[in-house]
Amino acid sequence: MGAAHSASEEVRELVGKTGFSSDQIEQLHRRFKQLSGDQPTIRKENFNNVPDLELNPIRSKIVHAFFDNRNLRKGSSGLADEINFEDFLTIMSYFRPIDTTMDEEQVQLCRKEKLRFLFHMYDSDSDGRITLEEYRNVVEELLSGNPHIEKESARSIADGAMMEAASVCVGQMEPDQVYEGITFDDFLKIWQGIDIETKMHVRFLNMETIALCH
Amino acid sequence: MLGRGARGSGWGLLLALLLALGVLPRVRGVEEPGSAHEESQGFQVVTFKWPHVRDPYIIALWILVASLAKIGFHLSHKVTSVVPESVLLIVLGLVLGGIVWAADHIASFTLTPTVFFFYLLPPIVLDAGYFMPNRLFFGNLGTILLYAVIGTVWNAATTGLSLYGVFLSGLMGDLKVGLLDFLLFGSLIAAVDPVAVLAVFEEVHVNEVLFIIVFGESLLNDAVTVVLYNVFESFVTLGGDKVTGVDCVKGIVSFFVVSLGGTLVGVLFAFLLSLVTRFTKHVRIIEPGFVFVISYLSYLTSEMLSLSAILAITFCGICCQKYVKANISEQSATTVRYTMKMLASGAETIIFMFLGISAVNPLIWKWNTAFVLLTLVFISVYRAIGVVLQTWVLNRYRMVQLEIIDQVVMSYGGLRGAVAFALVVLLDEKKVKERNLFVSTTIIVVFFTVIFQGLTIKPLVQWLKVKRSEHREPKLNEKLHGRAFDHILSAIEDISGQIGHNYLRDKWSNFDRKFLSKILMRRSAQKSRDRILNVFHELNLKDAISYVAEGERRGSLAFIRSPSTDNMVNVDFSTPRPSTVEASVSYLLRENVSAVCLDMQSLEQRRRSIRDTEDMVTHHTLQQYLYKPRQEYKHLYSRHELTPSEDEKQDKEIFHRTMRKRLESFKSAKLGINQNKKAAKLYKRERAQKRRNSSIPNGKLPTESPMDNFTIKEKDLELSEPEEAPDYGAEMGGGIEFLANITQDATATDSPSGIDNPVFSPDEDLSILSRVPPWLSPGETVVPSQRARVQIPCSPGNFRRLAPFRLSNKSVDSFLQADGPSGPDGSEEQPHKTLPESTHM
């Protein structure tokens, strides 16, 4: 049928765009429909239906990231109201494991993309800088899972981290210089030496990965 | 003769000891009839009772010899950097064994399986389990298990069968062995040995994934080894023809029972141990003992149930580490850490030395060139083949691929060791006719792998450019991002509806937080137990320590004048953004004011276990402000109380005061981001802490004497105006002048106040102490406390006066801002607020 044909066409297109295999896309599509309640788009409320997500301390940040135009490559700021399946895949593709066949340059590119996603999560006002305030917010949320840690100590940790970042990124500053926040370049610097490409990945279900290993 | 010269002194000592060992039994032999004779002559004042102490004495002497040998080895860095210690120990053992043999002509000291399995192996394995990087271990568990189970079975089977094949061809001559004997031999020689692997790999520093795979394999393959060994031994006993298929099935079943049972025993004991340590608050002194006793019991229990003892104690260590570390006090944790390392390292030393000694015994040697050489070839070749095959399978599933180079190292790192030796010695000569051949071959194999491969693995790793493990400082940012990462990943898995690694970890940690930790951790520990907090704390401590250390090391004019101080750094959050105003300089100022004392405070805190502040608070406050009169300052002896004895505290306090003073001057001397960062961090840390124990024990006091000091200095400052360094011209004068002043003082070496330049006046500190020991006369005892009380509030005047010094590293504007009205969050209140909180205690 024509519909089926166009569907597979669509899938092929998505494969090209996101790098997922068609199996994975089908899998994710099923999940997407489950989440959206068979609607073509997902709204923020839909994520409330994921029970396991409840416990996640930075849940709102993560959900937010799904609707972030920067991550969806649709604009430099702002939020989308709803996302369709392609957008969903776009977000998911940030977490695709790195292909073993990639060359060094591609790996670097991939790494940058992944980090950018992370960066956007911190930089909530999309001004290209993680300010202290933003950082504190994230850290507070991050530690909110532990009821014994007060806001105060979360803040001080964020401050400490910020200073550390400043010392890593700027090194020695001029006396009157002011460190305004972590820019993306700084962010890259902080992550230097951590092999994020091997860390930031989810095993998207394909038949191979159900296996016991890892 | 590597490093012969370097070890010369050690050798002499060793030889002397050894001769004593060799000669003493004879002396006894000669003496005994004589002494029996004398006994009849009535009561003797002094008797020589060598037989009475003989055994423990010899054991102690051997341990001493081994330890001294270690000292000897490390006299020369050249040797130890090339030759692994295990190799040196084996060689030493061979030499010692030769000497003993020459003296005695019986191999009186050998590594017996009982001693090895009951006393030497457990500490090593426990150490491995207790310090296991859990996340890494469980992250690679699949890989490790595959290597440990399939790999070991593969090694055992192929080696045994191939040897049997060669035997059938007649190359080995006439041996009284059957297929089962060969399989038995294969099973005991197949297992990679944890002791040998640890000994060699710890010195090589390959990357952590590679290390955990090889090491994890060596630990977990124990179950396989035990089962294979037992199965084949019973088969040999039964006789080859009577073995039925049922027995084989039983063997396979017993593998699961042994491995899972051993693990279960370990987990159960870990649970017990964690639970026990939760209630040891009042028996701090024996707290570390529980860790050892209970984990040892897990080992013995599973040995009793004929389960895998190594698995039991490994998993006991792995599972309990989190809770135990949280529960026991900081001192106990240190004790556990050191004791464990000491025991493990000692056991390892003894094992290798005795491996060498045991080899010197002509009675066990039976040479069969073909058998020995072929065994060596087979175990190396099959190990390599096994690794390649398994890795090929694994790499289809693994995210982090194991490269060819990794495979080479893994194959090459398949060291055999004392476990194989102990197992082969356990064989019964009546059942296994060629036991001696097996024993000698095992010794050769062990020596070959440990010595040859141990020697060459380091160059190999360098040559292959294997990714090394890099020791990186834990960074706060990394931890934070890492944490965020875990959550993101598990969220993505949730959203995409998969059950993956992250999902499982997330569920586990939730479960752990909700139930396990509640049961197994102290309430106070639950609070502060967070990895990020810990890193934060660690970093602060490290900063503080390195700060002091650096000051002391570089403590000279060079330090003060060092180029780094010229580049002033200002981490300043005073951005125009209204949101960040509260983090403005005034904030930093506050931090700076208390930063110095904080150094000591957090150090002290560490000593007295941050987590158990409940009982500390009152004591501390009292003892802070009320020094004990002289007569109360007496030494108490208590077996049950170690740390909180009063005098110690007082000493500590005095020490801290002095240190604080010294730090004060360091502080003003040392500039740069380090300080800013540290100061702020420490301050915050302290605030966080204060919230917990609602007191700042050390926080307020230091204002007292440093203040005096600084007032003096300020006068000097005026005088030293012209000294101002030209390059600082644009800067705010105060701090810099102060610096110059210090320099001047130091060069003059008269430093009247004695504390302005700490480096040049270490003795001076003492003299100050002796001049005004605050506790010396009962009359004075109250004074410090009163003064402390009066001065603590930090009146704005004081505050401002202090500011120039404290802020000497600040730029002009930041200082000015700081001096002005403080931020909206009421930083001025801070000092006031803290006072009543603690003084009313």
mmCIF file with all atom_site columns, C-alpha atoms in Angstrom, chain A residues 28 31 35 47 50 52-53 55-58 62 66 88 92 95 97-98 100 117-118 121-122 127 129 131-133 135-136 139 142-143 145-146 148-150 152-153 155-168 171-180 187 190-196 198-205 208-209 211 213-214, chain B residues 139-140 142-143 394 396-401 467 470 472 474-478 480-485 487-498 501-503 506-507 510 513-514 526-530 532-533 536 539 564 567-575 577 579-580 582-583 587-588 591 673 676-677 680-681 684-685 687-688 691-692 731 811 813:
data_model
loop_
_atom_site.group_PDB
_atom_site.id
_atom_site.type_symbol
_atom_site.label_atom_id
_atom_site.label_alt_id
_atom_site.label_comp_id
_atom_site.label_asym_id
_atom_site.label_entity_id
_atom_site.label_seq_id
_atom_site.pdbx_PDB_ins_code
_atom_site.Cartn_x
_atom_site.Cartn_y
_atom_site.Cartn_z
_atom_site.occupancy
_atom_site.B_iso_or_equiv
_atom_site.pdbx_formal_charge
_atom_site.auth_seq_id
_atom_site.auth_comp_id
_atom_site.auth_asym_id
_atom_site.auth_atom_id
_atom_site.pdbx_PDB_model_num
ATOM 1   C CA . LEU A 1 28  ? 11.232 4.141  19.498 1.00 0.00 ? 28  LEU A CA 1
ATOM 2   C CA . ARG A 1 31  ? 7.424  4.007  22.579 1.00 0.00 ? 31  ARG A CA 1
ATOM 3   C CA . LEU A 1 35  ? 3.944  8.147  25.485 1.00 0.00 ? 35  LEU A CA 1
ATOM 4   C CA . PHE A 1 47  ? 6.148  12.784 30.304 1.00 0.00 ? 47  PHE A CA 1
ATOM 5   C CA . VAL A 1 50  ? 6.528  7.785  32.864 1.00 0.00 ? 50  VAL A CA 1
ATOM 6   C CA . ASP A 1 52  ? 10.168 5.864  36.709 1.00 0.00 ? 52  ASP A CA 1
ATOM 7   C CA . LEU A 1 53  ? 10.857 9.441  35.849 1.00 0.00 ? 53  LEU A CA 1
ATOM 8   C CA . LEU A 1 55  ? 12.111 9.880  41.116 1.00 0.00 ? 55  LEU A CA 1
ATOM 9   C CA . ASN A 1 56  ? 14.555 11.666 38.935 1.00 0.00 ? 56  ASN A CA 1
ATOM 10  C CA . PRO A 1 57  ? 15.734 14.794 40.679 1.00 0.00 ? 57  PRO A CA 1
ATOM 11  C CA . ILE A 1 58  ? 16.525 16.681 37.518 1.00 0.00 ? 58  ILE A CA 1
ATOM 12  C CA . ILE A 1 62  ? 15.504 16.682 31.257 1.00 0.00 ? 62  ILE A CA 1
ATOM 13  C CA . PHE A 1 66  ? 13.258 17.648 24.965 1.00 0.00 ? 66  PHE A CA 1
ATOM 14  C CA . PHE A 1 88  ? 11.899 12.971 19.584 1.00 0.00 ? 88  PHE A CA 1
ATOM 15  C CA . MET A 1 92  ? 17.345 10.594 21.366 1.00 0.00 ? 92  MET A CA 1
ATOM 16  C CA . PHE A 1 95  ? 22.506 9.546  23.178 1.00 0.00 ? 95  PHE A CA 1
ATOM 17  C CA . PRO A 1 97  ? 26.632 5.415  21.025 1.00 0.00 ? 97  PRO A CA 1
ATOM 18  C CA . ILE A 1 98  ? 29.517 6.333  18.848 1.00 0.00 ? 98  ILE A CA 1
ATOM 19  C CA . THR A 1 100 ? 33.224 2.276  15.825 1.00 0.00 ? 100 THR A CA 1
ATOM 20  C CA . PHE A 1 117 ? 23.135 19.047 24.656 1.00 0.00 ? 117 PHE A CA 1
ATOM 21  C CA . LEU A 1 118 ? 24.400 18.959 28.172 1.00 0.00 ? 118 LEU A CA 1
ATOM 22  C CA . MET A 1 121 ? 20.547 21.836 29.863 1.00 0.00 ? 121 MET A CA 1
ATOM 23  C CA . TYR A 1 122 ? 22.573 23.972 32.217 1.00 0.00 ? 122 TYR A CA 1
ATOM 24  C CA . ASP A 1 127 ? 22.592 33.216 26.486 1.00 0.00 ? 127 ASP A CA 1
ATOM 25  C CA . ARG A 1 129 ? 26.765 31.096 29.358 1.00 0.00 ? 129 ARG A CA 1
ATOM 26  C CA . THR A 1 131 ? 25.953 31.685 35.061 1.00 0.00 ? 131 THR A CA 1
ATOM 27  C CA . LEU A 1 132 ? 26.393 31.024 38.691 1.00 0.00 ? 132 LEU A CA 1
ATOM 28  C CA . GLU A 1 133 ? 22.687 31.245 39.216 1.00 0.00 ? 133 GLU A CA 1
ATOM 29  C CA . TYR A 1 135 ? 24.637 26.407 37.902 1.00 0.00 ? 135 TYR A CA 1
ATOM 30  C CA . ARG A 1 136 ? 23.255 26.650 41.373 1.00 0.00 ? 136 ARG A CA 1
ATOM 31  C CA . VAL A 1 139 ? 23.086 21.572 41.491 1.00 0.00 ? 139 VAL A CA 1
ATOM 32  C CA . LEU A 1 142 ? 20.649 17.485 41.391 1.00 0.00 ? 142 LEU A CA 1
ATOM 33  C CA . LEU A 1 143 ? 21.046 17.126 45.100 1.00 0.00 ? 143 LEU A CA 1
ATOM 34  C CA . GLY A 1 145 ? 17.135 13.707 45.812 1.00 0.00 ? 145 GLY A CA 1
ATOM 35  C CA . ASN A 1 146 ? 18.909 13.574 49.108 1.00 0.00 ? 146 ASN A CA 1
ATOM 36  C CA . HIS A 1 148 ? 19.550 15.579 54.090 1.00 0.00 ? 148 HIS A CA 1
ATOM 37  C CA . ILE A 1 149 ? 21.418 18.044 51.983 1.00 0.00 ? 149 ILE A CA 1
ATOM 38  C CA . GLU A 1 150 ? 20.204 21.522 52.472 1.00 0.00 ? 150 GLU A CA 1
ATOM 39  C CA . GLU A 1 152 ? 22.684 25.993 51.420 1.00 0.00 ? 152 GLU A CA 1
ATOM 40  C CA . SER A 1 153 ? 25.277 23.323 50.954 1.00 0.00 ? 153 SER A CA 1
ATOM 41  C CA . ARG A 1 155 ? 24.679 26.310 46.694 1.00 0.00 ? 155 ARG A CA 1
ATOM 42  C CA . SER A 1 156 ? 28.086 26.305 48.183 1.00 0.00 ? 156 SER A CA 1
ATOM 43  C CA . ILE A 1 157 ? 28.973 23.283 46.158 1.00 0.00 ? 157 ILE A CA 1
ATOM 44  C CA . ALA A 1 158 ? 27.832 25.059 43.052 1.00 0.00 ? 158 ALA A CA 1
ATOM 45  C CA . ASP A 1 159 ? 29.912 28.052 44.018 1.00 0.00 ? 159 ASP A CA 1
ATOM 46  C CA . GLY A 1 160 ? 32.907 25.877 44.597 1.00 0.00 ? 160 GLY A CA 1
ATOM 47  C CA . ALA A 1 161 ? 32.410 24.221 41.270 1.00 0.00 ? 161 ALA A CA 1
ATOM 48  C CA . MET A 1 162 ? 32.087 27.564 39.614 1.00 0.00 ? 162 MET A CA 1
ATOM 49  C CA . MET A 1 163 ? 35.351 28.743 41.043 1.00 0.00 ? 163 MET A CA 1
ATOM 50  C CA . GLU A 1 164 ? 36.966 25.570 39.975 1.00 0.00 ? 164 GLU A CA 1
ATOM 51  C CA . ALA A 1 165 ? 35.597 26.091 36.515 1.00 0.00 ? 165 ALA A CA 1
ATOM 52  C CA . ALA A 1 166 ? 36.961 29.600 36.525 1.00 0.00 ? 166 ALA A CA 1
ATOM 53  C CA . SER A 1 167 ? 40.358 28.404 37.511 1.00 0.00 ? 167 SER A CA 1
ATOM 54  C CA . VAL A 1 168 ? 40.329 25.703 34.878 1.00 0.00 ? 168 VAL A CA 1
ATOM 55  C CA . GLY A 1 171 ? 43.508 30.294 34.667 1.00 0.00 ? 171 GLY A CA 1
ATOM 56  C CA . GLN A 1 172 ? 44.884 33.458 36.015 1.00 0.00 ? 172 GLN A CA 1
ATOM 57  C CA . MET A 1 173 ? 42.647 36.384 35.693 1.00 0.00 ? 173 MET A CA 1
ATOM 58  C CA . GLU A 1 174 ? 43.339 40.013 35.660 1.00 0.00 ? 174 GLU A CA 1
ATOM 59  C CA . PRO A 1 175 ? 42.577 41.659 38.960 1.00 0.00 ? 175 PRO A CA 1
ATOM 60  C CA . ASP A 1 176 ? 39.502 43.398 37.748 1.00 0.00 ? 176 ASP A CA 1
ATOM 61  C CA . GLN A 1 177 ? 38.395 40.659 35.480 1.00 0.00 ? 177 GLN A CA 1
ATOM 62  C CA . VAL A 1 178 ? 35.187 38.983 36.320 1.00 0.00 ? 178 VAL A CA 1
ATOM 63  C CA . TYR A 1 179 ? 34.201 35.485 35.518 1.00 0.00 ? 179 TYR A CA 1
ATOM 64  C CA . GLU A 1 180 ? 30.711 35.735 34.266 1.00 0.00 ? 180 GLU A CA 1
ATOM 65  C CA . PHE A 1 187 ? 32.570 23.773 29.099 1.00 0.00 ? 187 PHE A CA 1
ATOM 66  C CA . ILE A 1 190 ? 36.129 21.234 31.726 1.00 0.00 ? 190 ILE A CA 1
ATOM 67  C CA . TRP A 1 191 ? 35.234 18.054 29.990 1.00 0.00 ? 191 TRP A CA 1
ATOM 68  C CA . GLN A 1 192 ? 38.645 17.639 28.512 1.00 0.00 ? 192 GLN A CA 1
ATOM 69  C CA . GLY A 1 193 ? 40.072 14.244 29.182 1.00 0.00 ? 193 GLY A CA 1
ATOM 70  C CA . ILE A 1 194 ? 36.775 12.671 30.114 1.00 0.00 ? 194 ILE A CA 1
ATOM 71  C CA . ASP A 1 195 ? 35.709 10.332 27.420 1.00 0.00 ? 195 ASP A CA 1
ATOM 72  C CA . ILE A 1 196 ? 32.164 11.453 27.275 1.00 0.00 ? 196 ILE A CA 1
ATOM 73  C CA . THR A 1 198 ? 31.888 6.387  25.786 1.00 0.00 ? 198 THR A CA 1
ATOM 74  C CA . LYS A 1 199 ? 29.864 7.546  28.725 1.00 0.00 ? 199 LYS A CA 1
ATOM 75  C CA . MET A 1 200 ? 27.010 9.450  27.234 1.00 0.00 ? 200 MET A CA 1
ATOM 76  C CA . HIS A 1 201 ? 25.162 6.757  25.493 1.00 0.00 ? 201 HIS A CA 1
ATOM 77  C CA . VAL A 1 202 ? 22.177 4.606  26.029 1.00 0.00 ? 202 VAL A CA 1
ATOM 78  C CA . ARG A 1 203 ? 21.913 1.173  24.577 1.00 0.00 ? 203 ARG A CA 1
ATOM 79  C CA . PHE A 1 204 ? 19.016 1.675  22.315 1.00 0.00 ? 204 PHE A CA 1
ATOM 80  C CA . LEU A 1 205 ? 17.263 -1.504 22.066 1.00 0.00 ? 205 LEU A CA 1
ATOM 81  C CA . GLU A 1 208 ? 21.924 -7.350 19.860 1.00 0.00 ? 208 GLU A CA 1
ATOM 82  C CA . THR A 1 209 ? 21.980 -5.379 23.012 1.00 0.00 ? 209 THR A CA 1
ATOM 83  C CA . ALA A 1 211 ? 22.282 -9.732 25.563 1.00 0.00 ? 211 ALA A CA 1
ATOM 84  C CA . CYS A 1 213 ? 26.854 -8.297 28.578 1.00 0.00 ? 213 CYS A CA 1
ATOM 85  C CA . HIS A 1 214 ? 27.516 -4.979 30.106 1.00 0.00 ? 214 HIS A CA 1
ATOM 86  C CA . GLY B 2 139 ? 29.995 -1.924 34.826 1.00 0.00 ? 139 GLY B CA 1
ATOM 87  C CA . ASN B 2 140 ? 32.260 -4.582 33.399 1.00 0.00 ? 140 ASN B CA 1
ATOM 88  C CA . GLY B 2 142 ? 29.551 -9.217 32.135 1.00 0.00 ? 142 GLY B CA 1
ATOM 89  C CA . THR B 2 143 ? 32.952 -9.120 30.556 1.00 0.00 ? 143 THR B CA 1
ATOM 90  C CA . LEU B 2 394 ? 32.426 -9.390 23.664 1.00 0.00 ? 394 LEU B CA 1
ATOM 91  C CA . ARG B 2 396 ? 30.029 -7.031 19.567 1.00 0.00 ? 396 ARG B CA 1
ATOM 92  C CA . TYR B 2 397 ? 28.279 -6.000 22.753 1.00 0.00 ? 397 TYR B CA 1
ATOM 93  C CA . ARG B 2 398 ? 30.717 -3.798 24.510 1.00 0.00 ? 398 ARG B CA 1
ATOM 94  C CA . MET B 2 399 ? 30.573 -0.067 24.199 1.00 0.00 ? 399 MET B CA 1
ATOM 95  C CA . VAL B 2 400 ? 34.188 0.403  25.016 1.00 0.00 ? 400 VAL B CA 1
ATOM 96  C CA . GLN B 2 401 ? 35.879 -1.895 22.621 1.00 0.00 ? 401 GLN B CA 1
ATOM 97  C CA . LYS B 2 467 ? 46.424 3.547  27.513 1.00 0.00 ? 467 LYS B CA 1
ATOM 98  C CA . GLU B 2 470 ? 45.975 8.676  34.605 1.00 0.00 ? 470 GLU B CA 1
ATOM 99  C CA . ARG B 2 472 ? 43.476 12.714 38.017 1.00 0.00 ? 472 ARG B CA 1
ATOM 100 C CA . PRO B 2 474 ? 38.765 14.537 41.508 1.00 0.00 ? 474 PRO B CA 1
ATOM 101 C CA . LYS B 2 475 ? 37.129 17.656 40.238 1.00 0.00 ? 475 LYS B CA 1
ATOM 102 C CA . LEU B 2 476 ? 33.982 19.010 41.618 1.00 0.00 ? 476 LEU B CA 1
ATOM 103 C CA . ASN B 2 477 ? 32.687 19.853 38.195 1.00 0.00 ? 477 ASN B CA 1
ATOM 104 C CA . GLU B 2 478 ? 33.348 16.387 36.975 1.00 0.00 ? 478 GLU B CA 1
ATOM 105 C CA . LEU B 2 480 ? 28.556 17.204 39.359 1.00 0.00 ? 480 LEU B CA 1
ATOM 106 C CA . HIS B 2 481 ? 28.381 16.632 35.668 1.00 0.00 ? 481 HIS B CA 1
ATOM 107 C CA . GLY B 2 482 ? 28.833 12.951 36.231 1.00 0.00 ? 482 GLY B CA 1
ATOM 108 C CA . ARG B 2 483 ? 25.926 12.934 38.588 1.00 0.00 ? 483 ARG B CA 1
ATOM 109 C CA . ALA B 2 484 ? 23.779 14.920 36.210 1.00 0.00 ? 484 ALA B CA 1
ATOM 110 C CA . PHE B 2 485 ? 24.796 12.493 33.569 1.00 0.00 ? 485 PHE B CA 1
ATOM 111 C CA . HIS B 2 487 ? 20.302 11.011 35.923 1.00 0.00 ? 487 HIS B CA 1
ATOM 112 C CA . ILE B 2 488 ? 20.009 12.061 32.342 1.00 0.00 ? 488 ILE B CA 1
ATOM 113 C CA . LEU B 2 489 ? 20.917 8.675  31.057 1.00 0.00 ? 489 LEU B CA 1
ATOM 114 C CA . SER B 2 490 ? 18.537 6.865  33.302 1.00 0.00 ? 490 SER B CA 1
ATOM 115 C CA . ALA B 2 491 ? 15.842 9.339  32.367 1.00 0.00 ? 491 ALA B CA 1
ATOM 116 C CA . ILE B 2 492 ? 16.470 8.751  28.704 1.00 0.00 ? 492 ILE B CA 1
ATOM 117 C CA . GLU B 2 493 ? 16.249 5.059  29.299 1.00 0.00 ? 493 GLU B CA 1
ATOM 118 C CA . ASP B 2 494 ? 13.022 5.586  31.162 1.00 0.00 ? 494 ASP B CA 1
ATOM 119 C CA . ILE B 2 495 ? 11.624 7.707  28.401 1.00 0.00 ? 495 ILE B CA 1
ATOM 120 C CA . SER B 2 496 ? 12.667 5.433  25.635 1.00 0.00 ? 496 SER B CA 1
ATOM 121 C CA . GLY B 2 497 ? 11.311 2.562  27.666 1.00 0.00 ? 497 GLY B CA 1
ATOM 122 C CA . GLN B 2 498 ? 14.361 0.412  27.935 1.00 0.00 ? 498 GLN B CA 1
ATOM 123 C CA . HIS B 2 501 ? 22.498 -0.529 32.473 1.00 0.00 ? 501 HIS B CA 1
ATOM 124 C CA . ASN B 2 502 ? 21.623 2.945  33.610 1.00 0.00 ? 502 ASN B CA 1
ATOM 125 C CA . TYR B 2 503 ? 18.087 1.948  34.357 1.00 0.00 ? 503 TYR B CA 1
ATOM 126 C CA . ASP B 2 506 ? 19.207 4.017  38.907 1.00 0.00 ? 506 ASP B CA 1
ATOM 127 C CA . LYS B 2 507 ? 16.710 1.577  40.339 1.00 0.00 ? 507 LYS B CA 1
ATOM 128 C CA . ASN B 2 510 ? 16.883 4.308  44.643 1.00 0.00 ? 510 ASN B CA 1
ATOM 129 C CA . ARG B 2 513 ? 18.651 4.983  49.376 1.00 0.00 ? 513 ARG B CA 1
ATOM 130 C CA . LYS B 2 514 ? 15.175 4.068  50.417 1.00 0.00 ? 514 LYS B CA 1
ATOM 131 C CA . GLN B 2 526 ? 22.860 9.082  56.006 1.00 0.00 ? 526 GLN B CA 1
ATOM 132 C CA . LYS B 2 527 ? 22.791 12.800 56.132 1.00 0.00 ? 527 LYS B CA 1
ATOM 133 C CA . SER B 2 528 ? 26.209 13.579 54.986 1.00 0.00 ? 528 SER B CA 1
ATOM 134 C CA . ARG B 2 529 ? 26.559 10.598 52.794 1.00 0.00 ? 529 ARG B CA 1
ATOM 135 C CA . ASP B 2 530 ? 26.700 11.939 49.344 1.00 0.00 ? 530 ASP B CA 1
ATOM 136 C CA . ILE B 2 532 ? 29.382 15.003 45.734 1.00 0.00 ? 532 ILE B CA 1
ATOM 137 C CA . LEU B 2 533 ? 29.539 16.322 49.252 1.00 0.00 ? 533 LEU B CA 1
ATOM 138 C CA . PHE B 2 536 ? 33.625 18.702 47.907 1.00 0.00 ? 536 PHE B CA 1
ATOM 139 C CA . LEU B 2 539 ? 38.816 18.945 47.743 1.00 0.00 ? 539 LEU B CA 1
ATOM 140 C CA . SER B 2 564 ? 52.727 33.493 40.826 1.00 0.00 ? 564 SER B CA 1
ATOM 141 C CA . ASN B 2 567 ? 49.530 37.450 38.768 1.00 0.00 ? 567 ASN B CA 1
ATOM 142 C CA . MET B 2 568 ? 46.686 38.196 40.924 1.00 0.00 ? 568 MET B CA 1
ATOM 143 C CA . VAL B 2 569 ? 43.541 36.478 40.268 1.00 0.00 ? 569 VAL B CA 1
ATOM 144 C CA . ASN B 2 570 ? 40.127 37.547 40.988 1.00 0.00 ? 570 ASN B CA 1
ATOM 145 C CA . VAL B 2 571 ? 37.343 35.142 40.862 1.00 0.00 ? 571 VAL B CA 1
ATOM 146 C CA . ASP B 2 572 ? 34.627 37.518 41.373 1.00 0.00 ? 572 ASP B CA 1
ATOM 147 C CA . PHE B 2 573 ? 30.994 36.950 40.989 1.00 0.00 ? 573 PHE B CA 1
ATOM 148 C CA . SER B 2 574 ? 30.067 40.532 41.324 1.00 0.00 ? 574 SER B CA 1
ATOM 149 C CA . THR B 2 575 ? 28.467 40.695 37.964 1.00 0.00 ? 575 THR B CA 1
ATOM 150 C CA . ARG B 2 577 ? 23.283 40.703 37.176 1.00 0.00 ? 577 ARG B CA 1
ATOM 151 C CA . SER B 2 579 ? 20.685 37.566 40.596 1.00 0.00 ? 579 SER B CA 1
ATOM 152 C CA . THR B 2 580 ? 24.280 37.152 41.504 1.00 0.00 ? 580 THR B CA 1
ATOM 153 C CA . GLU B 2 582 ? 24.672 37.992 46.829 1.00 0.00 ? 582 GLU B CA 1
ATOM 154 C CA . ALA B 2 583 ? 27.710 36.260 45.560 1.00 0.00 ? 583 ALA B CA 1
ATOM 155 C CA . TYR B 2 587 ? 30.664 37.375 50.203 1.00 0.00 ? 587 TYR B CA 1
ATOM 156 C CA . LEU B 2 588 ? 34.265 36.662 49.459 1.00 0.00 ? 588 LEU B CA 1
ATOM 157 C CA . GLU B 2 591 ? 34.851 33.927 53.448 1.00 0.00 ? 591 GLU B CA 1
ATOM 158 C CA . ILE B 2 673 ? 43.326 32.058 42.825 1.00 0.00 ? 673 ILE B CA 1
ATOM 159 C CA . ASN B 2 676 ? 40.322 32.745 46.770 1.00 0.00 ? 676 ASN B CA 1
ATOM 160 C CA . LYS B 2 677 ? 38.972 29.510 45.694 1.00 0.00 ? 677 LYS B CA 1
ATOM 161 C CA . ALA B 2 680 ? 35.432 30.540 49.594 1.00 0.00 ? 680 ALA B CA 1
ATOM 162 C CA . LYS B 2 681 ? 35.090 26.848 49.422 1.00 0.00 ? 681 LYS B CA 1
ATOM 163 C CA . LYS B 2 684 ? 31.027 27.356 52.476 1.00 0.00 ? 684 LYS B CA 1
ATOM 164 C CA . ARG B 2 685 ? 32.008 24.000 53.585 1.00 0.00 ? 685 ARG B CA 1
ATOM 165 C CA . ARG B 2 687 ? 28.752 26.844 56.721 1.00 0.00 ? 687 ARG B CA 1
ATOM 166 C CA . ALA B 2 688 ? 27.360 23.628 55.539 1.00 0.00 ? 688 ALA B CA 1
ATOM 167 C CA . ARG B 2 691 ? 24.312 23.847 59.883 1.00 0.00 ? 691 ARG B CA 1
ATOM 168 C CA . ARG B 2 692 ? 24.822 20.321 60.859 1.00 0.00 ? 692 ARG B CA 1
ATOM 169 C CA . GLU B 2 731 ? 46.981 48.005 43.549 1.00 0.00 ? 731 GLU B CA 1
ATOM 170 C CA . SER B 2 811 ? 41.900 44.152 43.407 1.00 0.00 ? 811 SER B CA 1
ATOM 171 C CA . ASP B 2 813 ? 37.479 47.598 43.448 1.00 0.00 ? 813 ASP B CA 1
#
